[in-house]
PDB file of C-alpha atoms in Angstrom:
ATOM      1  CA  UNK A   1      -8.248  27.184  -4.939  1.00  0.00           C
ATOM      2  CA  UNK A   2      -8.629  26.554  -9.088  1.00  0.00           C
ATOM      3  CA  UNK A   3      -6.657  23.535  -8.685  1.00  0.00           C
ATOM      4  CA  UNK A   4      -8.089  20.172  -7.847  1.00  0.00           C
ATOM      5  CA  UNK A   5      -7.144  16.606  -7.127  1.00  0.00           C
ATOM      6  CA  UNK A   6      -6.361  14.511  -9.842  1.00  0.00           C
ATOM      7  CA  UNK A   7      -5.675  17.591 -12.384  1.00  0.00           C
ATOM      8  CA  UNK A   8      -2.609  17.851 -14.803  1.00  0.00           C
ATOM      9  CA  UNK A   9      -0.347  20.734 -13.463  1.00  0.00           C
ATOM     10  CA  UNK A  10       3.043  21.899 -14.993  1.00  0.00           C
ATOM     11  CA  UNK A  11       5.756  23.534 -11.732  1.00  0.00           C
ATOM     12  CA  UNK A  12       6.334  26.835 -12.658  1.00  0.00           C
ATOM     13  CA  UNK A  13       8.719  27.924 -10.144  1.00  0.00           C
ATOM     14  CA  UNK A  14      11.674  26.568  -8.194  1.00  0.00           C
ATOM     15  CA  UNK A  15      14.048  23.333  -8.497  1.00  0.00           C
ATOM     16  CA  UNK A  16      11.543  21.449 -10.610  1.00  0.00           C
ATOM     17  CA  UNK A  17      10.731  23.765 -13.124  1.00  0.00           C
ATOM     18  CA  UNK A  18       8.928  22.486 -16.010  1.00  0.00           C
ATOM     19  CA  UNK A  19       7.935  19.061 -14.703  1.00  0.00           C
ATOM     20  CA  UNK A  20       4.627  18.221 -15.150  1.00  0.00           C
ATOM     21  CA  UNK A  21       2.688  15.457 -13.093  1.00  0.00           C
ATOM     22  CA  UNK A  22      -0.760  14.672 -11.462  1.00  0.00           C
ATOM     23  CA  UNK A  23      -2.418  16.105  -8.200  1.00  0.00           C
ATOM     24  CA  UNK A  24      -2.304  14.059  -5.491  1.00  0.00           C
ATOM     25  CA  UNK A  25      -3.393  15.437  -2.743  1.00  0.00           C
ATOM     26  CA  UNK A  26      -4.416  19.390  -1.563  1.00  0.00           C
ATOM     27  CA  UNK A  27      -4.611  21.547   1.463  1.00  0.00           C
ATOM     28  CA  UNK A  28      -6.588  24.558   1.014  1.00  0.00           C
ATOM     29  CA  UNK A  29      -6.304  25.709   4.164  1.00  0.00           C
ATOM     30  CA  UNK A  30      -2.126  25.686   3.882  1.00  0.00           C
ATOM     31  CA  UNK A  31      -2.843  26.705  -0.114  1.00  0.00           C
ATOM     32  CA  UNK A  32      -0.292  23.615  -0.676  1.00  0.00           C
ATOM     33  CA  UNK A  33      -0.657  20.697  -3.282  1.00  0.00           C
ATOM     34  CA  UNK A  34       1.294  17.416  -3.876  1.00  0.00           C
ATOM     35  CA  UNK A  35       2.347  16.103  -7.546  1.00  0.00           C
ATOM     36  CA  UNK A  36       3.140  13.327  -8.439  1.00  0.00           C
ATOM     37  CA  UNK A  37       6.725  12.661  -9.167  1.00  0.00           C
ATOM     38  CA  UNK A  38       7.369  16.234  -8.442  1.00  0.00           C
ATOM     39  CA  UNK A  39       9.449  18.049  -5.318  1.00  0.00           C
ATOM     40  CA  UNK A  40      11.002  14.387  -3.802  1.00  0.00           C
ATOM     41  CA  UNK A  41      12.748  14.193  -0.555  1.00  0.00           C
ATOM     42  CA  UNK A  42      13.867  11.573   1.663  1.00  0.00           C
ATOM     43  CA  UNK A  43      12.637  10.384   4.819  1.00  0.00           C
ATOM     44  CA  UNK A  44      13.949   8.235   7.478  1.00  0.00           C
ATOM     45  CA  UNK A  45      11.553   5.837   8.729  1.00  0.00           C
ATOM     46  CA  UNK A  46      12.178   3.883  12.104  1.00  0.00           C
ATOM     47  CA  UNK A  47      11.377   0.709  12.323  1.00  0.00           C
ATOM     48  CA  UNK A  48       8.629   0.334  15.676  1.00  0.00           C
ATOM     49  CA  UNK A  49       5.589  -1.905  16.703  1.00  0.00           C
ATOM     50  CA  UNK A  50       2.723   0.483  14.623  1.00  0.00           C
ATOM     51  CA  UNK A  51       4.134  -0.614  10.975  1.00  0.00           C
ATOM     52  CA  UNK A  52       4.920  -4.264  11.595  1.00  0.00           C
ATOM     53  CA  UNK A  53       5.953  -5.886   8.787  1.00  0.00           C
ATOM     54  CA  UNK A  54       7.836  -2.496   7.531  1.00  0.00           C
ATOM     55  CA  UNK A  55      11.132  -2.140   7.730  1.00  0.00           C
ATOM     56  CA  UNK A  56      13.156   1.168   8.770  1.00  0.00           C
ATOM     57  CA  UNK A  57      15.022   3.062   5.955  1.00  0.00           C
ATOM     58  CA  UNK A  58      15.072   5.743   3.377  1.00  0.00           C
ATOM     59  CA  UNK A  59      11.842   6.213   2.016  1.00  0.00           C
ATOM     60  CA  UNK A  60      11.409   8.890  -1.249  1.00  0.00           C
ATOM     61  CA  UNK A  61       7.948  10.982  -0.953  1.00  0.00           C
ATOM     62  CA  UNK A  62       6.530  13.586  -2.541  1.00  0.00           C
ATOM     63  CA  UNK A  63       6.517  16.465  -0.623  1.00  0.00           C
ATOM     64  CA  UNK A  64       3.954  19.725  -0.879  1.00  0.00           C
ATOM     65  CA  UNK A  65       4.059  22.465  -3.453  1.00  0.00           C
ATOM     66  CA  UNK A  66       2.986  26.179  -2.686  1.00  0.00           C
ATOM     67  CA  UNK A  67      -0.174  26.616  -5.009  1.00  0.00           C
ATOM     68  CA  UNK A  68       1.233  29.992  -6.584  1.00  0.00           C
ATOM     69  CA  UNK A  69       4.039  27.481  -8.105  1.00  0.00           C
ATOM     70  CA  UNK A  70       2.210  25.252  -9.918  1.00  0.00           C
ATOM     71  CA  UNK A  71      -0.578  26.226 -13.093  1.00  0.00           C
ATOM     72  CA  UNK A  72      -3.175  23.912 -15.105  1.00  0.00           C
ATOM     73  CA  UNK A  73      -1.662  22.080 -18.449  1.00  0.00           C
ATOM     74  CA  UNK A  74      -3.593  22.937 -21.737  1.00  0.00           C
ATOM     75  CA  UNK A  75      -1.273  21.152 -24.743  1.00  0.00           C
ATOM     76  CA  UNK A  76       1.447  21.369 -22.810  1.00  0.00           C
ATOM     77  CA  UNK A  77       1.300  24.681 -21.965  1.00  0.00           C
ATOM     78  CA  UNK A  78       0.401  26.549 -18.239  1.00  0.00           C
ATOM     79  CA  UNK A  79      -2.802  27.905 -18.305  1.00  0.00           C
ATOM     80  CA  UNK A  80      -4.718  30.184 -16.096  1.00  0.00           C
ATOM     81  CA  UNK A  81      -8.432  28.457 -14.564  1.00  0.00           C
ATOM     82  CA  UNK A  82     -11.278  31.250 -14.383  1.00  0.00           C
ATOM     83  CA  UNK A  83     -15.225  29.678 -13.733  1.00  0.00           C
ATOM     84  CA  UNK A  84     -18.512  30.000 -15.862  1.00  0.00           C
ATOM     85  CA  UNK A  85     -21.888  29.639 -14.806  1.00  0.00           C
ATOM     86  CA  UNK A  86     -23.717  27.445 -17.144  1.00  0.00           C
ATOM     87  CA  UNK A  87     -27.505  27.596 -18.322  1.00  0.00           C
ATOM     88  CA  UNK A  88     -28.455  24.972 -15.494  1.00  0.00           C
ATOM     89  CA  UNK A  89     -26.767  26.933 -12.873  1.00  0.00           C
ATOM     90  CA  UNK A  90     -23.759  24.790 -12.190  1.00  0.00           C
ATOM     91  CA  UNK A  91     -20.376  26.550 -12.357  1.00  0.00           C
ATOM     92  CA  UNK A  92     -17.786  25.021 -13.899  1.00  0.00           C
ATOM     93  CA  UNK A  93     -13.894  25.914 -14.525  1.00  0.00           C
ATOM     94  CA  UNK A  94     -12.684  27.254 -17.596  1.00  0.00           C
ATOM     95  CA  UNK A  95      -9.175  27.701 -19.211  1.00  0.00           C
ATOM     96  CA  UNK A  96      -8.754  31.048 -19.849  1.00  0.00           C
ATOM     97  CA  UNK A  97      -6.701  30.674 -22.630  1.00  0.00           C
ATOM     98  CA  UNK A  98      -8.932  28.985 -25.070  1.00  0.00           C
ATOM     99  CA  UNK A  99     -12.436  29.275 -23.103  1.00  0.00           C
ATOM    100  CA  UNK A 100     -12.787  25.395 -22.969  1.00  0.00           C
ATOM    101  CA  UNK A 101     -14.162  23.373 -20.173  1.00  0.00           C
ATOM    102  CA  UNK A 102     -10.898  21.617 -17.770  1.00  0.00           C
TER     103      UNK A 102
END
């Protein structure tokens, strides 16, 4: 996966089109992501002896993004990620639009 934690991403498919937010979390194995701000449902949480103090309710949480919907920002616009090897030997991510480092 080209897309890390703590990158910039823009949704590029599905209810939240066009909002842009940070990585939070990812799971390459189920090619998913979480942004920040992005994809919010609500959960129920119960009230039990494990999160004393906490109190049962509606709780809003991000929820995971398929990988395929989601694309690097660049100035605001959805770029593509593609990798270089540099002199040293350490590869590094590129945007494919404009060549620069991400």
């Amino acid at each position: 996966m080209k897309i890390k934690k703590g990158d910039e991403v823009i949704v590029i498919a599905g209810k939240d089109k066009g909002a842009t937010g940070k990585v939070l979390r990812v799971d390459p194995g189920r090619e998913r992501v979480v942004v920040e701000g992005v994809n919010i449902m609500t959960k129920n949480i119960k009230a039990d002896a494990q999160r004393a103090g906490k109190e049962s309710g509606r709780v809003q949480v991000e929820a995971p993004l398929h990988v395929s919907n989601v694309a690097l920002v660049e100035d605001g616009k959805p770029v593509r990620a593609g990798y270089r090897i540099d002199e040293d030997g350490t590869k590094v991510r590129v945007s494919r639009r404009t060549g620069k480092e991400i």
